[in-house]
Short mmCIF file of C-alpha atoms in Angstrom, two decimals:
data_model
loop_
_atom_site.label_atom_id
_atom_site.label_comp_id
_atom_site.label_asym_id
_atom_site.label_seq_id
_atom_site.Cartn_x
_atom_site.Cartn_y
_atom_site.Cartn_z
CA MET A 1 0.19 -0.05 0.10
CA LYS A 2 2.60 2.63 1.06
CA ASN A 3 4.46 1.55 -2.58
CA LEU A 4 1.03 2.38 -4.26
CA PHE A 5 0.84 5.29 -2.89
CA LEU A 6 4.88 6.25 -3.67
CA ILE A 7 4.00 5.25 -7.36
CA VAL A 8 0.46 7.32 -7.39
CA PHE A 9 2.47 10.56 -6.18
CA SER A 10 5.21 10.00 -8.17
CA PHE A 11 3.08 9.96 -11.47
CA LEU A 12 0.93 13.20 -10.05
CA LEU A 13 4.59 14.76 -9.25
CA PHE A 14 5.61 13.91 -13.09
CA PHE A 15 2.74 14.65 -14.69
CA LEU A 16 2.53 18.16 -13.47
CA SER A 17 5.53 19.25 -13.75
CA CYS A 18 5.71 18.12 -17.47
CA SER A 19 2.53 20.28 -18.25
CA LYS A 20 3.47 23.58 -19.09
CA SER A 21 0.43 26.20 -19.18
CA ASP A 22 0.35 28.86 -22.34
CA PRO A 23 1.87 31.73 -21.44
CA CYS A 24 -0.81 33.42 -23.92
CA GLU A 25 -3.87 32.17 -22.06
CA SER A 26 -4.76 34.73 -19.88
CA ILE A 27 -3.53 37.66 -22.20
CA SER A 28 -6.06 39.63 -24.33
CA CYS A 29 -4.45 41.88 -27.05
CA LEU A 30 -6.36 44.55 -28.37
CA ASN A 31 -6.40 46.10 -31.34
CA GLY A 32 -5.56 43.61 -34.02
CA GLY A 33 -2.55 42.34 -31.66
CA GLU A 34 -1.08 38.84 -31.47
CA CYS A 35 0.17 37.49 -28.20
CA ALA A 36 3.46 35.19 -28.69
CA ASP A 37 5.47 33.54 -25.56
CA GLY A 38 3.20 35.71 -23.25
CA LYS A 39 3.84 39.28 -24.65
CA CYS A 40 1.45 41.14 -27.66
CA LEU A 41 2.99 41.84 -30.84
CA CYS A 42 1.52 45.20 -31.79
CA PRO A 43 0.06 46.09 -35.76
CA ASN A 44 1.47 49.20 -37.00
CA GLY A 45 -0.16 52.17 -35.04
CA PHE A 46 -0.86 50.61 -31.88
CA GLU A 47 1.69 50.31 -28.72
CA GLY A 48 1.99 49.40 -24.78
CA THR A 49 1.79 46.07 -23.35
CA LEU A 50 -1.42 45.30 -24.24
CA CYS A 51 -1.74 46.83 -27.99
CA ASP A 52 -4.05 49.54 -26.01
CA LYS A 53 -2.41 53.02 -27.15
CA GLU A 54 -2.32 54.59 -30.28
CA SER A 55 1.20 55.34 -31.66
CA LEU A 56 1.67 58.79 -32.11
CA PRO A 57 2.92 59.55 -36.21
CA LYS A 58 6.52 60.51 -36.71
CA ALA A 59 4.78 63.87 -38.23
CA VAL A 60 1.71 65.29 -39.55
CA ILE A 61 2.12 66.78 -42.96
CA VAL A 62 -0.38 69.21 -43.61
CA THR A 63 -1.15 69.57 -47.22
CA ALA A 64 -4.04 72.17 -47.45
CA ILE A 65 -5.47 75.21 -44.76
CA LYS A 66 -8.95 76.27 -45.15
CA VAL A 67 -9.48 79.15 -43.35
CA THR A 68 -13.50 78.55 -42.08
CA LYS A 69 -13.76 81.70 -40.02
CA LEU A 70 -12.68 85.02 -39.64
CA PRO A 71 -13.25 88.41 -38.27
CA ALA A 72 -14.72 90.96 -40.62
CA ASN A 73 -13.27 93.63 -38.54
CA LYS A 74 -10.91 94.66 -35.95
CA THR A 75 -12.31 94.58 -32.14
CA ASP A 76 -12.86 98.48 -32.33
CA GLY A 77 -15.01 98.18 -35.43
CA THR A 78 -12.35 99.42 -38.07
CA LYS A 79 -11.34 97.59 -41.44
CA TRP A 80 -8.32 95.56 -41.32
CA ASP A 81 -6.25 97.45 -43.89
CA ALA A 82 -5.87 101.23 -43.11
CA ASP A 83 -7.21 101.79 -46.92
CA GLY A 84 -10.48 100.60 -45.86
CA THR A 85 -9.63 97.27 -48.03
CA ASN A 86 -10.37 93.68 -47.28
CA PRO A 87 -7.40 92.40 -45.23
CA ASP A 88 -4.44 90.20 -46.60
CA LEU A 89 -4.38 86.83 -44.97
CA TYR A 90 -1.96 84.85 -44.06
CA PRO A 91 -1.52 81.42 -41.55
CA ALA A 92 1.39 81.14 -38.87
CA LEU A 93 2.11 78.41 -36.78
CA TYR A 94 3.53 78.92 -33.09
CA THR A 95 4.22 77.13 -29.79
CA LEU A 96 2.42 78.92 -26.95
CA LYS A 97 3.65 79.63 -23.57
CA ALA A 98 1.61 78.69 -20.68
CA ASP A 99 -0.65 82.00 -20.73
CA ASN A 100 -1.61 80.95 -24.34
CA THR A 101 0.56 83.85 -25.68
CA ALA A 102 2.96 82.85 -28.85
CA ASP A 103 6.15 81.78 -28.05
CA GLN A 104 8.31 80.52 -30.95
CA VAL A 105 7.47 80.48 -34.50
CA LEU A 106 7.26 77.38 -36.16
CA TRP A 107 6.21 78.32 -39.96
CA THR A 108 4.77 81.04 -41.56
CA SER A 109 3.04 80.99 -44.89
CA ASP A 110 5.00 82.39 -48.00
CA VAL A 111 1.51 82.91 -49.38
CA ILE A 112 -0.86 85.46 -48.73
CA LYS A 113 -4.56 86.03 -49.90
CA ILE A 114 -4.51 89.74 -50.78
CA ASN A 115 -7.85 91.94 -50.17
CA ALA A 116 -9.33 88.63 -48.93
CA GLN A 117 -13.47 88.57 -48.52
CA THR A 118 -14.48 88.26 -45.03
CA ASN A 119 -17.61 86.47 -45.55
CA GLN A 120 -16.28 83.30 -47.38
CA GLN A 121 -13.74 80.50 -46.67
CA HIS A 122 -10.06 80.69 -48.24
CA ASP A 123 -8.14 77.95 -49.10
CA PHE A 124 -4.38 77.55 -48.95
CA THR A 125 -3.36 74.94 -51.15
CA LEU A 126 -0.13 75.58 -51.78
CA ILE A 127 1.85 75.13 -48.24
CA LEU A 128 5.23 76.89 -48.88
CA PRO A 129 7.27 76.17 -46.93
CA LYS A 130 6.30 72.66 -46.23
CA LEU A 131 4.43 72.31 -42.91
CA PHE A 132 5.43 69.45 -40.86
CA MET A 133 4.57 69.07 -37.23
CA ASN A 134 5.72 66.80 -34.42
CA ASN A 135 5.51 68.79 -31.46
CA TYR A 136 3.92 66.35 -29.39
CA ASP A 137 4.87 67.70 -25.79
CA LYS A 138 3.46 71.58 -26.31
CA THR A 139 0.48 73.69 -26.92
CA LEU A 140 0.42 75.02 -30.68
CA GLY A 141 -1.21 78.03 -32.10
CA LEU A 142 -2.54 78.29 -35.76
CA PHE A 143 -3.08 82.35 -36.00
CA LEU A 144 -4.46 84.09 -38.93
CA LEU A 145 -2.08 87.34 -39.50
CA GLU A 146 -3.48 90.37 -41.58
CA LYS A 147 -0.14 91.74 -43.49
CA ASP A 148 0.13 95.66 -44.11
CA ASP A 149 3.30 96.47 -46.00
CA SER A 150 6.31 96.25 -43.24
CA SER A 151 4.00 95.03 -40.14
CA SER A 152 1.67 92.36 -39.54
CA GLU A 153 -1.41 92.36 -37.20
CA ASN A 154 -3.05 89.26 -35.24
CA MET A 155 -6.73 88.41 -36.38
CA GLY A 156 -7.05 85.68 -34.40
CA GLY A 157 -5.55 82.07 -33.41
CA ILE A 158 -6.57 78.58 -31.62
CA ALA A 159 -4.67 76.62 -29.51
CA PHE A 160 -4.38 72.93 -29.74
CA GLN A 161 -2.48 69.92 -28.57
CA LEU A 162 -1.21 67.89 -31.44
CA LYS A 163 -1.58 64.65 -29.87
CA GLU A 164 -5.22 65.24 -29.15
CA VAL A 165 -6.49 66.11 -32.84
CA VAL A 166 -4.29 62.99 -34.37
CA LYS A 167 -6.24 60.34 -32.22
CA GLY A 168 -7.42 57.89 -35.02
CA LYS A 169 -5.61 60.16 -37.89
CA PRO A 170 -8.13 61.68 -39.62
CA ALA A 171 -7.38 62.97 -42.94
CA THR A 172 -8.87 66.34 -41.94
CA ILE A 173 -8.31 68.09 -38.72
CA THR A 174 -10.71 70.37 -37.67
CA LEU A 175 -9.50 73.51 -35.14
CA ASP A 176 -12.93 75.78 -34.23
CA CYS A 177 -14.57 76.38 -31.17
CA ALA A 178 -18.10 78.82 -30.41
CA THR A 179 -15.79 81.69 -28.87
CA CYS A 180 -13.06 81.52 -31.38
CA LYS A 181 -12.53 84.32 -34.09
CA VAL A 182 -10.88 82.08 -36.53
CA ALA A 183 -11.46 78.48 -37.18
CA TYR A 184 -9.58 75.88 -39.82
CA GLU A 185 -9.57 72.89 -41.52
CA LEU A 186 -6.31 71.11 -41.94
CA LYS A 187 -5.69 68.23 -44.53
CA VAL A 188 -3.13 66.35 -43.59
CA THR A 189 -1.03 63.21 -44.02
CA TYR A 190 1.21 61.10 -41.59
CA GLU A 191 4.79 59.75 -41.74
#
């Protein structure tokens, strides 16, 4: 009887020590990730232990800018141009300080819309110089400027976090708010 107990115990010990559990058994990879050796292998565009975080693109390339909203006059009610004509528009991208004032200029359009009508949208389809955005750690501000001879005036701007507006990698990024003086649609591609 003692020998039988010892044989059964040895058999169970041998059987249990030989069976290995699947290291992927309790792991559920997300977003199309597949488990191998207990770790998720994530598809392009996702990262994290369970492929649960969307990867940020290396760069966001702006291929066109549409100005969808702009103020007709200055805050004092006067026209933008000193000669009473419509504004001469161009967009510019800045990093912003903590108080949302402009800090460092990242990009300024070389294309200017002369005497732009204020009651319609304006397309900047020729982006010169090229506009690449990859500043994920800073707040950015896209400003609409009015050009007069040797100076420029700020018509308004909108602040945004690049990492927030690229979620889902949309082909068009809309920058707008109910109280904003200006608004934009950015056509983009991703690297």
